[in-house]
Structures are given as structure tokens and as C-alpha cells.
XYZ file of C-alpha atoms in Angstrom:
702
model
C 8.863 -50.483 -75.936
C 9.179 -46.734 -75.691
C 8.931 -44.810 -78.925
C 12.457 -43.560 -79.594
C 11.215 -40.566 -81.576
C 9.244 -39.137 -78.677
C 12.056 -36.971 -77.225
C 12.594 -35.475 -80.668
C 8.866 -34.760 -80.912
C 8.936 -32.978 -77.561
C 11.814 -30.839 -78.741
C 9.933 -30.054 -81.914
C 6.845 -29.143 -79.886
C 8.820 -26.598 -77.843
C 10.212 -25.105 -81.044
C 6.721 -24.828 -82.499
C 5.333 -23.057 -79.439
C 8.343 -20.729 -79.282
C 7.969 -19.893 -82.966
C 4.278 -19.116 -82.494
C 5.049 -16.735 -79.645
C 7.733 -14.923 -81.614
C 5.518 -14.631 -84.678
C 2.681 -13.263 -82.560
C 4.944 -10.677 -80.937
C 6.291 -9.710 -84.332
C 2.847 -9.236 -85.889
C 1.417 -7.111 -83.092
C 0.989 -3.491 -84.156
C 4.097 -1.491 -83.226
C 2.332 1.826 -83.668
C 0.161 1.291 -80.608
C 0.930 4.031 -78.096
C 1.268 3.420 -74.390
C -2.000 5.146 -73.508
C -3.989 2.961 -75.885
C -2.299 -0.147 -74.538
C -3.143 0.820 -70.967
C -6.752 1.535 -71.943
C -7.038 -1.908 -73.617
C -5.691 -3.561 -70.487
C -8.068 -1.653 -68.219
C -10.971 -2.603 -70.478
C -10.042 -6.245 -70.164
C -9.835 -6.055 -66.383
C -13.208 -4.326 -66.115
C -14.986 -7.028 -68.126
C -17.316 -9.253 -66.063
C -15.165 -11.588 -64.003
C -17.990 -13.676 -62.558
C -19.188 -15.527 -65.660
C -22.112 -17.838 -65.021
C -23.004 -20.734 -67.274
C -26.657 -20.152 -66.495
C -26.952 -16.372 -66.704
C -25.230 -14.723 -69.632
C -26.683 -12.161 -72.007
C -27.298 -13.024 -75.631
C -26.283 -10.115 -77.817
C -28.184 -11.452 -80.806
C -30.822 -9.289 -82.498
C -31.320 -7.338 -79.260
C -32.612 -10.436 -77.491
C -31.445 -11.577 -74.081
C -31.432 -14.945 -72.403
C -34.124 -13.684 -70.037
C -36.591 -12.886 -72.858
C -35.847 -15.774 -75.239
C -39.010 -17.961 -75.422
C -37.101 -21.250 -75.468
C -34.981 -23.454 -73.260
C -31.498 -22.056 -73.653
C -27.963 -22.187 -72.247
C -25.347 -19.547 -72.972
C -21.648 -19.836 -72.148
C -19.418 -16.813 -72.741
C -15.814 -16.865 -73.852
C -14.360 -16.080 -70.421
C -16.198 -19.035 -68.880
C -14.868 -21.310 -71.631
C -11.304 -20.247 -70.831
C -11.517 -20.179 -67.022
C -13.261 -23.542 -66.725
C -11.243 -25.087 -69.559
C -14.324 -26.118 -71.556
C -12.480 -27.012 -74.745
C -15.020 -29.164 -76.602
C -18.770 -29.274 -77.136
C -18.838 -32.457 -75.089
C -17.315 -30.759 -72.044
C -19.965 -28.030 -72.251
C -22.814 -30.519 -72.663
C -21.567 -32.655 -69.775
C -22.136 -29.745 -67.389
C -25.669 -28.695 -68.389
C -29.183 -29.865 -67.409
C -30.590 -32.646 -69.600
C -27.542 -32.665 -71.862
C -25.034 -35.460 -72.167
C -22.428 -36.864 -74.513
C -21.224 -40.076 -76.025
C -17.688 -40.122 -77.333
C -15.301 -42.395 -79.170
C -12.406 -40.006 -78.538
C -11.625 -36.682 -76.907
C -11.946 -34.847 -80.230
C -15.264 -36.298 -81.483
C -17.996 -35.945 -78.869
C -21.602 -36.526 -79.881
C -23.857 -34.357 -77.755
C -27.417 -35.256 -76.823
C -30.173 -32.895 -75.720
C -33.044 -34.443 -73.808
C -32.081 -37.838 -75.231
C -32.003 -36.749 -78.896
C -28.984 -36.644 -81.199
C -27.457 -40.017 -80.353
C -27.085 -41.232 -83.959
C -25.139 -38.252 -85.348
C -22.244 -40.470 -86.485
C -24.426 -43.031 -88.290
C -27.266 -41.109 -89.948
C -27.078 -38.622 -92.792
C -29.738 -36.370 -91.237
C -28.864 -33.914 -88.493
C -30.771 -33.845 -85.230
C -28.698 -31.145 -83.487
C -26.995 -28.860 -86.061
C -23.861 -26.891 -85.201
C -23.218 -23.504 -86.809
C -20.084 -21.355 -86.576
C -20.814 -17.683 -87.248
C -24.021 -18.787 -88.943
C -22.415 -21.421 -91.185
C -23.204 -25.145 -90.631
C -20.233 -27.378 -89.861
C -20.015 -31.053 -88.928
C -20.152 -31.280 -85.128
C -18.055 -34.463 -85.219
C -15.130 -32.536 -86.719
C -15.311 -29.295 -84.740
C -12.688 -30.576 -82.295
C -11.143 -27.922 -80.039
C -13.172 -24.758 -79.473
C -11.046 -21.744 -80.340
C -11.311 -17.943 -79.967
C -15.047 -17.931 -79.281
C -17.059 -15.071 -77.858
C -20.081 -17.183 -77.006
C -21.673 -20.634 -77.262
C -25.461 -20.832 -77.362
C -27.313 -24.121 -76.891
C -30.997 -23.960 -77.846
C -33.287 -26.809 -76.818
C -36.243 -28.181 -78.743
C -37.249 -27.621 -82.402
C -35.685 -24.460 -83.833
C -37.841 -23.542 -86.823
C -36.798 -19.905 -87.285
C -33.081 -20.624 -87.639
C -31.322 -21.629 -90.838
C -30.678 -25.350 -90.285
C -33.641 -27.088 -88.718
C -32.951 -29.133 -85.591
C -35.490 -31.429 -83.926
C -33.459 -31.824 -80.735
C -31.917 -28.355 -80.647
C -29.246 -26.140 -82.150
C -25.703 -25.127 -81.153
C -24.456 -21.689 -82.205
C -20.755 -20.882 -81.992
C -19.964 -17.196 -82.321
C -16.352 -16.207 -82.745
C -14.797 -13.033 -81.371
C -15.040 -9.892 -83.474
C -12.076 -7.595 -84.079
C -11.710 -4.911 -81.408
C -11.762 -1.165 -81.947
C -8.201 -0.672 -80.674
C -4.920 -2.380 -81.416
C -4.376 -5.083 -78.815
C -3.074 -8.605 -78.470
C -2.780 -11.566 -76.156
C -0.356 -14.451 -75.707
C -1.420 -17.441 -73.631
C 0.607 -20.492 -72.572
C -0.767 -23.548 -70.814
C 0.529 -26.784 -69.327
C -1.563 -29.543 -67.795
C -2.055 -33.203 -67.032
C -0.925 -35.848 -69.511
C 1.778 -33.499 -70.762
C -0.794 -31.193 -72.303
C 0.767 -28.054 -73.785
C -1.060 -25.208 -75.464
C -0.068 -21.851 -76.911
C -2.396 -19.257 -78.447
C -1.741 -15.836 -79.888
C -4.438 -13.361 -80.884
C -4.405 -9.762 -81.979
C -6.792 -7.034 -83.108
C -5.476 -4.803 -85.888
C -7.505 -1.674 -86.805
C -7.095 -1.086 -90.545
C -9.122 2.148 -90.544
C -11.779 3.912 -88.509
C -14.380 1.513 -89.883
C -12.391 -1.672 -90.486
C -10.674 -4.085 -88.160
C -8.942 -7.449 -88.472
C -8.612 -10.178 -85.858
C -5.861 -12.776 -86.161
C -5.673 -15.807 -83.893
C -3.449 -18.886 -84.075
C -2.903 -21.712 -81.651
C -1.285 -25.089 -81.171
C -1.947 -27.840 -78.663
C -0.360 -31.205 -77.915
C -1.157 -33.874 -75.362
C -0.122 -37.440 -74.676
C -3.736 -38.341 -73.902
C -4.864 -40.232 -70.846
C -4.196 -43.853 -71.856
C -1.351 -46.024 -70.585
C -0.571 -48.793 -73.083
C 1.026 -51.647 -71.171
C 1.772 -53.683 -74.290
C 3.754 -50.939 -75.999
C 4.969 -49.406 -72.720
C 3.760 -45.999 -73.914
C 1.502 -43.336 -72.472
C 0.942 -41.387 -75.701
C -1.144 -43.792 -77.820
C -4.261 -41.626 -77.327
C -2.374 -38.416 -78.067
C -3.359 -35.459 -80.209
C -1.518 -32.606 -81.894
C -3.727 -29.801 -83.132
C -3.348 -26.408 -84.738
C -5.988 -23.696 -85.121
C -6.063 -20.512 -87.142
C -8.598 -17.749 -87.651
C -8.851 -14.521 -89.630
C -11.887 -12.292 -89.224
C -12.500 -8.959 -90.906
C -15.170 -6.526 -89.691
C -16.139 -3.443 -91.716
C -18.840 -0.909 -90.822
C -19.996 1.053 -93.855
C -21.365 4.589 -93.896
C -24.952 3.330 -94.177
C -24.669 1.523 -90.852
C -24.168 -1.929 -92.325
C -21.733 -4.452 -90.841
C -19.698 -6.731 -93.122
C -17.928 -9.775 -91.680
C -15.577 -12.096 -93.520
C -14.109 -15.060 -91.700
C -11.663 -17.890 -92.357
C -11.286 -20.730 -89.842
C -9.102 -23.825 -89.879
C -8.474 -26.635 -87.410
C -6.261 -29.691 -87.890
C -5.923 -32.366 -85.212
C -3.887 -35.540 -85.568
C -3.679 -38.265 -82.957
C -3.887 -41.833 -81.813
C -7.033 -43.873 -81.248
C -6.175 -46.092 -78.296
C -9.376 -45.570 -76.289
C -11.323 -48.861 -76.358
C -10.432 -51.517 -73.780
C -12.146 -54.089 -71.516
C -14.026 -52.553 -68.600
C -11.354 -53.313 -66.002
C -8.577 -51.752 -68.064
C -10.659 -48.895 -69.447
C -11.677 -47.851 -65.944
C -7.976 -47.414 -65.130
C -7.319 -45.711 -68.496
C -5.120 -48.603 -69.610
C -4.887 -50.516 -72.872
C -3.290 -53.670 -74.244
C -3.561 -52.768 -77.940
C -0.566 -53.613 -80.120
C -0.834 -50.349 -82.105
C -2.245 -46.882 -81.521
C -4.671 -46.551 -84.427
C -5.496 -43.178 -85.933
C -7.912 -40.360 -85.172
C -7.400 -37.273 -87.340
C -9.950 -34.504 -87.792
C -9.818 -31.198 -89.580
C -12.122 -28.603 -91.030
C -11.861 -25.417 -93.055
C -14.698 -22.906 -93.022
C -15.267 -19.623 -94.848
C -18.065 -17.256 -93.866
C -19.368 -13.936 -95.066
C -22.230 -11.933 -93.602
C -23.929 -8.558 -93.912
C -26.239 -6.955 -91.347
C -27.974 -3.624 -91.530
C -30.697 -1.806 -89.611
C -32.750 0.473 -91.878
C -34.387 3.726 -90.867
C -37.844 2.180 -90.583
C -36.623 -0.392 -88.095
C -36.270 -3.211 -90.609
C -33.196 -5.373 -90.106
C -31.507 -7.333 -92.901
C -29.158 -10.251 -92.230
C -27.458 -12.319 -94.918
C -24.897 -15.093 -94.324
C -23.071 -17.163 -96.932
C -20.645 -19.922 -96.092
C -18.810 -23.070 -97.071
C -17.081 -25.742 -95.019
C -15.084 -28.891 -95.604
C -14.434 -31.372 -92.819
C -12.508 -34.637 -92.754
C -12.456 -37.473 -90.231
C -9.850 -40.253 -90.502
C -10.842 -42.865 -87.936
C -8.939 -46.177 -87.707
C -9.107 -48.474 -84.703
C -6.017 -50.326 -83.507
C -5.763 -53.466 -85.655
C -5.362 -55.647 -82.570
C -8.893 -54.765 -81.428
C -10.598 -57.071 -83.953
C -7.476 -58.545 -85.547
C -8.491 -56.511 -88.563
C -7.962 -53.187 -90.236
C -11.113 -51.288 -89.329
C -12.060 -47.672 -89.996
C -12.843 -44.977 -92.528
C -11.774 -41.693 -94.134
C -14.918 -39.530 -94.249
C -15.126 -36.175 -96.029
C -18.068 -33.763 -95.724
C -18.578 -30.617 -97.812
C -21.310 -28.059 -97.151
C -22.501 -24.866 -98.837
C -25.139 -22.680 -97.208
C -26.992 -19.396 -97.609
C -29.208 -17.709 -95.027
C -31.123 -14.440 -95.573
C -33.747 -12.863 -93.339
C -35.670 -9.643 -92.748
C -37.192 -8.565 -89.448
C -39.262 -5.529 -88.604
C -41.695 -3.975 -86.174
C -44.415 -1.359 -86.434
C -46.509 -0.410 -83.434
C -48.051 -3.623 -82.045
C -46.990 -5.861 -84.957
C -43.573 -7.468 -85.463
C -42.574 -9.827 -88.242
C -39.726 -11.844 -89.671
C -39.184 -13.797 -92.876
C -36.203 -15.837 -93.972
C -34.814 -18.200 -96.578
C -32.255 -20.950 -96.004
C -30.551 -23.210 -98.539
C -27.920 -25.881 -97.928
C -26.102 -28.386 -100.112
C -24.163 -31.251 -98.547
C -21.965 -34.000 -99.938
C -20.502 -36.737 -97.759
C -18.087 -39.443 -98.913
C -18.417 -42.196 -96.323
C -16.341 -45.352 -96.951
C -15.942 -48.088 -94.352
C -13.448 -50.961 -94.273
C -13.338 -54.083 -92.108
C -10.420 -56.138 -93.400
C -9.597 -59.493 -91.818
C -8.201 -60.963 -95.034
C -8.216 -63.668 -96.126
C -10.952 -64.800 -93.709
C -13.372 -61.918 -94.123
C -13.353 -58.461 -95.727
C -16.166 -55.916 -95.870
C -15.432 -52.851 -97.993
C -18.274 -50.340 -98.445
C -18.291 -46.939 -100.092
C -21.199 -44.493 -99.974
C -21.576 -41.024 -101.441
C -24.511 -39.061 -100.101
C -25.721 -35.774 -101.580
C -28.315 -33.711 -99.792
C -30.201 -30.519 -100.618
C -32.310 -28.512 -98.199
C -34.400 -25.435 -98.942
C -36.519 -23.739 -96.323
C -38.769 -20.681 -96.205
C -39.707 -19.529 -92.724
C -41.405 -16.601 -91.062
C -43.236 -15.364 -88.001
C -45.869 -12.739 -87.278
C -46.147 -11.354 -83.766
C -48.922 -9.295 -82.199
C -48.717 -7.437 -78.881
C -52.467 -7.531 -78.257
C -52.387 -6.195 -74.688
C -49.798 -4.647 -72.363
C -47.251 -7.376 -71.618
C -48.917 -9.968 -73.874
C -47.598 -11.135 -77.242
C -48.853 -13.849 -79.571
C -46.590 -15.070 -82.394
C -47.500 -17.514 -85.165
C -44.734 -18.999 -87.286
C -44.387 -21.358 -90.227
C -41.462 -23.169 -91.787
C -41.779 -24.902 -95.153
C -38.813 -27.183 -95.739
C -37.975 -29.408 -98.686
C -35.272 -32.071 -98.430
C -33.837 -34.404 -101.015
C -31.249 -37.043 -100.191
C -29.473 -39.106 -102.854
C -26.982 -41.909 -102.356
C -24.649 -44.072 -104.411
C -23.477 -47.153 -102.543
C -21.212 -50.116 -103.201
C -20.303 -53.073 -100.987
C -17.637 -55.722 -101.598
C -17.850 -58.742 -99.279
C -15.353 -61.611 -99.449
C -13.817 -64.365 -97.335
C -14.590 -67.967 -96.373
C -17.717 -69.713 -95.082
C -18.178 -72.970 -93.220
C -19.682 -75.255 -95.892
C -19.683 -78.558 -94.013
C -20.600 -77.420 -90.510
C -17.357 -78.445 -88.829
C -16.755 -74.967 -87.473
C -13.902 -74.223 -89.901
C -14.423 -71.802 -92.808
C -13.437 -73.695 -95.954
C -15.321 -72.304 -98.955
C -14.347 -68.927 -100.472
C -17.008 -66.388 -101.412
C -17.038 -62.924 -102.955
C -20.020 -60.664 -103.595
C -20.473 -57.153 -104.902
C -23.694 -55.186 -104.480
C -24.464 -51.638 -105.597
C -27.197 -49.048 -105.231
C -27.192 -46.304 -107.836
C -28.716 -42.880 -107.285
C -31.384 -43.956 -104.832
C -33.209 -40.937 -103.453
C -35.839 -39.808 -100.997
C -37.767 -36.509 -100.915
C -39.881 -34.765 -98.322
C -41.646 -31.430 -98.013
C -42.679 -30.598 -94.467
C -44.975 -27.837 -93.200
C -43.906 -26.940 -89.675
C -46.115 -24.454 -87.810
C -45.424 -22.919 -84.412
C -47.396 -20.790 -81.989
C -45.931 -18.877 -79.034
C -47.726 -16.947 -76.303
C -45.542 -14.642 -74.184
C -46.309 -12.715 -71.023
C -43.985 -9.965 -69.808
C -45.682 -7.537 -67.429
C -42.332 -5.905 -66.568
C -38.613 -6.488 -66.931
C -38.569 -8.922 -63.960
C -41.121 -11.484 -65.163
C -41.235 -13.482 -68.380
C -43.420 -16.491 -69.181
C -44.159 -18.349 -72.390
C -45.973 -21.291 -73.933
C -44.675 -22.651 -77.240
C -46.269 -25.203 -79.538
C -44.287 -26.452 -82.513
C -44.109 -29.185 -85.088
C -40.656 -30.793 -85.055
C -39.069 -32.564 -88.002
C -36.005 -34.560 -88.959
C -35.331 -35.206 -92.644
C -35.397 -38.723 -94.145
C -32.205 -40.353 -95.346
C -30.059 -43.462 -95.543
C -27.601 -45.426 -93.448
C -24.352 -44.926 -95.321
C -22.640 -47.702 -93.326
C -25.025 -50.483 -94.358
C -23.308 -53.706 -95.519
C -26.208 -55.265 -97.447
C -28.181 -53.945 -100.389
C -31.593 -54.245 -98.723
C -30.321 -52.166 -95.793
C -28.677 -49.546 -97.993
C -31.616 -48.889 -100.305
C -34.113 -48.810 -97.438
C -34.552 -45.131 -96.607
C -35.679 -44.318 -93.111
C -38.772 -42.183 -92.798
C -38.770 -38.567 -91.647
C -39.420 -38.004 -87.972
C -42.331 -35.744 -87.085
C -42.951 -34.532 -83.559
C -45.500 -32.568 -81.582
C -43.707 -30.282 -79.150
C -44.967 -28.199 -76.249
C -42.874 -26.075 -73.896
C -43.861 -23.978 -70.906
C -41.384 -21.638 -69.318
C -41.139 -18.988 -66.633
C -38.289 -16.714 -65.555
C -38.231 -14.373 -62.591
C -35.460 -12.063 -61.439
C -34.962 -9.665 -58.579
C -34.163 -6.001 -58.498
C -30.679 -4.987 -59.631
C -30.356 -8.457 -61.174
C -29.286 -9.946 -57.830
C -31.120 -13.236 -58.319
C -32.927 -15.176 -61.003
C -35.082 -18.304 -61.159
C -36.147 -20.247 -64.217
C -38.285 -23.293 -64.957
C -38.977 -25.031 -68.278
C -41.293 -27.996 -68.808
C -41.327 -29.766 -72.171
C -42.900 -32.702 -73.965
C -41.933 -34.129 -77.351
C -44.109 -36.859 -78.883
C -42.265 -38.330 -81.866
C -43.755 -40.374 -84.683
C -41.498 -42.538 -86.864
C -38.481 -41.631 -84.773
C -35.296 -42.472 -86.655
C -33.212 -45.268 -85.157
C -29.928 -45.630 -87.023
C -26.952 -47.613 -85.786
C -26.881 -50.247 -83.068
C -29.424 -51.039 -80.365
C -28.661 -53.897 -77.995
C -26.054 -55.109 -80.470
C -28.435 -55.068 -83.462
C -27.397 -52.839 -86.372
C -30.452 -51.239 -87.895
C -31.886 -48.551 -90.111
C -35.404 -48.226 -88.829
C -38.148 -46.039 -87.415
C -39.797 -46.367 -84.036
C -43.523 -45.877 -84.543
C -43.797 -43.721 -81.435
C -41.428 -42.340 -78.791
C -41.377 -39.500 -76.299
C -39.055 -37.172 -74.427
C -40.538 -35.118 -71.617
C -39.193 -33.468 -68.518
C -38.318 -30.333 -66.564
C -35.288 -28.017 -66.284
C -34.821 -25.728 -63.284
C -32.183 -23.014 -62.943
C -31.313 -20.512 -60.256
C -28.799 -17.749 -59.661
C -28.139 -15.597 -56.584
C -25.659 -12.769 -56.092
C -25.793 -11.953 -52.339
C -22.984 -9.417 -52.794
C -21.451 -7.980 -55.927
C -18.354 -10.136 -55.573
C -20.113 -13.499 -55.148
C -22.473 -15.455 -57.398
C -24.107 -18.827 -56.712
C -25.950 -20.817 -59.366
C -27.647 -24.188 -59.554
C -29.632 -26.348 -61.954
C -31.644 -29.548 -62.010
C -32.774 -31.519 -65.030
C -35.274 -34.383 -65.235
C -36.076 -36.221 -68.461
C -38.009 -39.332 -69.385
C -37.045 -40.408 -72.918
C -38.369 -43.793 -74.030
C -39.729 -45.763 -76.944
C -43.476 -46.307 -76.743
C -43.994 -48.446 -79.841
C -40.908 -50.015 -81.414
C -40.548 -53.604 -82.570
C -37.557 -54.709 -84.621
C -36.544 -58.233 -85.652
C -39.012 -59.685 -83.198
C -37.663 -57.648 -80.261
C -40.039 -55.248 -78.502
C -38.217 -52.140 -77.227
C -41.311 -50.424 -75.815
C -40.552 -48.877 -72.436
C -36.783 -48.906 -72.936
C -34.990 -45.621 -72.248
C -32.747 -43.947 -74.805
C -29.034 -44.520 -74.329
C -26.817 -41.809 -72.811
C -29.829 -40.080 -71.247
C -29.626 -39.806 -67.452
C -33.081 -39.397 -65.979
C -31.763 -36.690 -63.689
C -28.812 -34.324 -63.512
C -27.996 -31.729 -60.863
C -25.428 -28.985 -60.664
C -24.257 -26.140 -58.458
C -21.574 -23.515 -58.918
C -19.849 -20.675 -57.119
C -17.987 -17.706 -58.592
C -16.172 -15.378 -56.198
C -14.029 -12.301 -56.684
C -12.652 -11.514 -53.240
C -10.402 -8.862 -54.753
C -10.232 -7.100 -58.108
C -7.230 -9.233 -59.020
C -8.625 -12.615 -57.916
C -11.273 -14.804 -59.541
C -12.269 -18.178 -58.048
C -14.873 -20.717 -59.138
C -16.164 -24.186 -58.211
C -18.738 -26.291 -60.094
C -20.271 -29.638 -59.145
C -22.439 -31.740 -61.491
C -24.177 -35.026 -60.691
C -25.304 -37.368 -63.506
C -27.778 -40.181 -62.935
C -27.650 -43.773 -64.070
C -27.823 -44.435 -67.810
C -27.040 -47.028 -70.439
C -24.197 -46.632 -72.909
C -24.271 -46.264 -76.676
C -24.248 -48.032 -78.997
C -24.573 -51.186 -76.843
C -27.444 -50.186 -74.583
C -27.172 -53.348 -72.458
C -24.181 -51.850 -70.602
C -24.911 -49.475 -67.733
C -23.120 -46.378 -66.518
C -23.464 -45.856 -62.771
C -24.227 -42.390 -61.343
C -21.182 -40.133 -60.961
C -20.253 -36.624 -59.827
C -17.835 -34.209 -61.522
C -16.109 -31.468 -59.520
C -14.316 -28.622 -61.337
C -12.505 -25.589 -59.953
C -10.345 -22.687 -61.109
C -8.407 -19.767 -59.634
C -7.132 -16.797 -61.660
C -4.894 -13.939 -60.542
C -4.508 -10.815 -62.709
C -2.043 -7.984 -62.292
C -1.578 -5.357 -64.947
C -1.091 -7.043 -68.294
C -0.425 -10.466 -66.834
C -2.652 -13.212 -65.476
C -2.037 -16.712 -64.207
C -4.704 -19.320 -63.618
C -4.935 -22.823 -62.211
C -7.810 -25.116 -63.174
C -8.952 -28.635 -62.362
C -11.591 -30.936 -63.859
C -13.012 -34.123 -62.359
C -11.043 -33.424 -59.203
C -12.562 -36.470 -57.527
C -11.156 -38.630 -60.335
C -14.450 -40.513 -60.662
C -14.598 -43.386 -63.170
C -17.287 -43.408 -65.840
C -17.669 -44.445 -69.491
C -18.718 -42.610 -72.650
C -18.978 -45.419 -75.220
C -19.403 -49.209 -75.331
C -19.165 -51.491 -78.350
C -19.396 -54.522 -76.073
C -18.611 -55.588 -72.517
C -14.964 -55.889 -73.525
C -14.712 -52.665 -75.547
C -15.475 -49.516 -73.571
C -14.247 -45.924 -73.637
C -13.594 -44.237 -70.294
C -14.449 -40.625 -69.573
C -11.731 -38.102 -68.815
C -9.771 -38.677 -65.623
C -8.623 -35.941 -63.223
C -7.112 -33.051 -65.165
C -5.229 -30.090 -63.695
C -3.264 -27.362 -65.384
C -1.872 -23.854 -65.249
C -2.417 -21.056 -67.755
C -0.393 -17.848 -68.110
C -1.297 -14.977 -70.410
C -0.152 -11.477 -71.241
C -2.113 -8.645 -72.876
C -0.605 -6.038 -75.152
């Protein structure tokens, strides 16, 4: 039966969007003169309009993508908007050797070269996510908002604050501009998706500026519930807000203070049998719940001293919450959790260079607390109620010494010393009935309570690295990097038995080697890149479910090795072509659990090959067109790795027209409407990937 309150909600949504627009117009600076407004508009139009996923500069410590000695992908803010890449999962799904597994639209788990799959089960972090230098739970980041750049680094990242064995994702938000300016953007798309954003730069003085950005988005989701006769049971309603202050002092230092908030509330009607899920249909008798939100505060100071020494300090705190409840009809039980994660972090580093020697040294400290309850309530037949509180502390000292020993040659030796301590309090209440006489009918009640108090695990890891770089001129760059990768030990907070809960999994240690080469033509008209990598992991952490078996374990030995190829060609100034290919072999080499030998089995959600090609074309100063095609190979699904995802191809496109202060754009994702899956609890409980999505976006600059 149709929800009778839905028309009222739609009316309320229009009022909300209208109110946001009015408030944005009201808060824009009225003292801005016409000349300044015209200059701001011209500056926007003259920004690069051919953004390439594979070839974007990295304005970070004077380093560029071309000279970064690591596998790296950079996506700028314009690309995010034009291609409608709204989540980390949508970015990962369109990159070489990256993939995603997802319960819902708002909570993608990204994998890099097969690593990162257990982010929702483990209390260690394989692929950290940082926003303006501050760690935040990737599961709660939700919609990307007002970003200047997204950087995805592959392989162990030992010279960054949070250590990541599989890689690191940096989100950098937009700074305040030098002149008073603003933007209003409205969007409407498939599944009744509506979005409104308002942003403005407000100069407070010659040295101080403030950026304000707010947004709201609502969508019915892509699921048709035939039982309830509703198409909004996988909906979401989200709001975002950001304040960022930038001050440049007289000594040349830059102070940044930021406040970020996101709140998304929605249904959880995603799981269904394969036949229904493929058609984005459901027969659940209720919509469930999937709410996520986070609040983050950051503060940083950067200064370049006269001698060339650079100081960078970042302090931050974040709180994220994930309320995840499946429809009760799925298991005829109330099943889900309300998880809260709090993080404090500090990152300080010095870098310098004198003649042929360059150096860097840094200190990172992080404190994390996660409250992770889990309820499976099928009373009176069976109830499992667990509650875990995990507290983690990480301290790391890291540094690197580089030596340019010959023209074009540089050798850099680095070391990271990291200490981790994880503590957990855990309680499990199990109750229900058991079959005492073997007749197949539960007849005897039982109730048990088990606890684990202040169990802990500690580890200090020494992680060296060695990098050899060759750069004979600004068109060639090659490197070889050796590193020791590491993932901290911890516990499975969702264990249901004492012996599982108190059994800490071992830290993962890895030997990593990477070879890379980049070559570009004169006037930056073309560029080629190749990266080969090999990761040999010892005691690889396996947390969650494998082939239907829940486990907290370590695989004695595993590997991930492969190649990534990228290319870009600009035959004329108005046209850019780019392409990539990724090949990865990620398997267990020595892993036996409960009598089952998993040796030779590939990691879930890790296609052995992925290919992509894109075109960006500006036939006229006012027109911007783009097409991207990505092909993913065959893979198994997580967490039930017995279910296979067939190869599939995604086709995206966008067209944008700009005139004066106004622009209008049309975008499309998965235009071929291919059917694929992103999650599988069993053969009868799968989550389908996003169907065809099209939309139109209109914006106006002030």
C-alpha cells in the first residue's frame, strides 16, 4: 500500500530546497561590485574544462602526480561534479585495480588491489580515509561534498599520518577564495533524486577568508517493493554543511579551521533473491533503516621558513554514527546495530632541503573509541545480543632522508616506528530454545551470558622503506620502491562466543615492491604510465565471512601482485583521450581454517582485470562533453565468496553548457543499464549495483 505521507514529504522537500536557496542568496556578500563579480565568473570559465581522472596535478607540498613515486589516482572537484561521482565507491568503481563492495548506496567499502575487504568487520584499518588531514570512518563518509580533490594512493603509505597497508584516500575540501563569490546548484535525476547546494566565499580581510557551503539531497532509491507497493524503501535524505576559515599571517603561515557535518537518513531495502535483486525489486514487509552521520573538526598550520624548512601541523576530531537495521522480514528477526566511532588525531611534520640532501620527519598520534553492539532478535526462539567497546591508540614516528647523488638520480631511505594498542570490553547474551530430544522441534529453553573484560593486544612495528628515483628531465620519471607494510592487530567486535572475542588476530606484515615509469610529451600533449607491484603478506588478517564461515583468523601467507597501465593523449587543445588497464592476482597461498584449505582461492571483489577509456571534448568555449567506459572482469562476491559476479561494462557520459554566470549539465551513469551485484549474504540475499541513472544539473555563479 502506498505510504500516505509521501506527498507531504515531497512538499516538505520542495520547501527545504527553496529555503536553502533563499538563505544562500541572502548570505551572499552584498558589497561585491559588478567588476569583481564579472572577474570571478571569468575565472571560473577559464578553469580547466577537460578534467581527466588519470592526469591531474597534485598541489601538495609542491609535488605533482607525474613525480610522485607511488601508484596514484587524482580526481579534481570539477570531474567529481561533471561525472556525478558522489561517493568513494563510485570513484573506486572507475579506476584500475580498485573495486567496491556495498550494503547500501551510502556505505561503500572500497578495495585496492584486493585489500580492504573487511573494513566493516575488523577494528584495524587497511585503507584509511582522511578529510583535510583528519581521519574519519570511510563507512560513514556518505556523500562527497564541496571537495577540491580526491587522492587515492596505492600500496603501503608509511610517510603519512595513518598507516595503510592497502593504500590511503585523501579528501581535500575547497579553500575560501580571494574574492567574494557564490554558487547555487540545483539537480534532478532518476529515482526522483533532488539536490540543492549553496556555497559562498566571504573575504573577512586581506588575509582572511571564509567559505560556507550547505546542501541537501533526497532520493527514492532504486528499489521497487512489490509487497508494500512502494518505490522509496531504499530512499535517503541527506544534509551537508561546511565552514572553512583560511588566514595567512604576516610571517607567511597559513591557518585553516574547518567544521564539517553530514547527516543521511534512509531505508535499507537492498537485499533480495538474485532474480528480484537483478531487477531492483524486493518483497520485504518493511524498509529497515540505514542512517549515517559524521561531524569533523580540523585545524592546521603550515609555514615555509626562510631556510626552506616547511612545518605542517594538523589537529582534528571526528564522530561518526551508523544505524544499520535490516528489514525484519529478511530473517524474521530484528537484526542490526547502532555503531558510534570517535577519533582524535594529531599530525606534525618538518621537511627541508639543502643542496643534494632533503629530509622529512613527522609524528602522528591517534585515539579511537568504537561502540559496536549487534542484535539478532528472533524471540522467543533465539536471541543474540552482543555489545563491544573497542579503544585503540596509535603513535608513530616517521622520517625520510633523500640524497641526489648524481644528476637525475635520487635515493631516499625512510623509517616508520609505530606502536598500537587495542583494548576491548565485550558482552554476549544468548537465549532461546534448543532441540533436546532430536525431533526437530526446539523444546528446551537456554540462556547464557559471556563477557571479556579489558582484553588487549600490543604491537610495535619497525617499517623501513627505500626508494630509488630517476628523473633525467621533466619528461621522464622512473622509480623503484621497497617497503615493509603493516596492519595493526585487533579483535572481531561482532564475535558471538567468548573464545572468538578474546582471540586477537595477529598483525599483518608484508614485503612490498613497486616499479614505475612515467613518460610525457612536449607541451604535455600525451602521457604514458606503468606500475608493477607485488605484495607478499604474512599473517594476513581474515575477519568476517569466507564461504559462509564466520572467522577471526590469519592466513599464513597471501599475495597481491599485478600491473597498472595509464595513458593520456591530447591531439588538439580541445580534445583529450585517456585509457587505463589493471591486472591483479590476489590469492591466499597458505590458509587452512576449520579443516578447509583456501590456498589458491582469489580474494572476493577483486576482478583480475579492469579496463577503461575516456574522452573529454570542448568543441566550443561554452560546451564540455565527456564519455567514459569501464570494463570489470569476473569476480566473487563478499562476504559469501561462493557467489560469482559476471563481467560487466559501465558507460558514463555528461554534457555541460555554460553561458555567463549560468551553466546547465546533463549526465548519465551505467547508460547500458547492465546488471551486477555488490554484496551477497547468500544465494537468496544479494545487493544489486546501481541501475541506469540520468539527471540534469543547473547552477549559477555570483
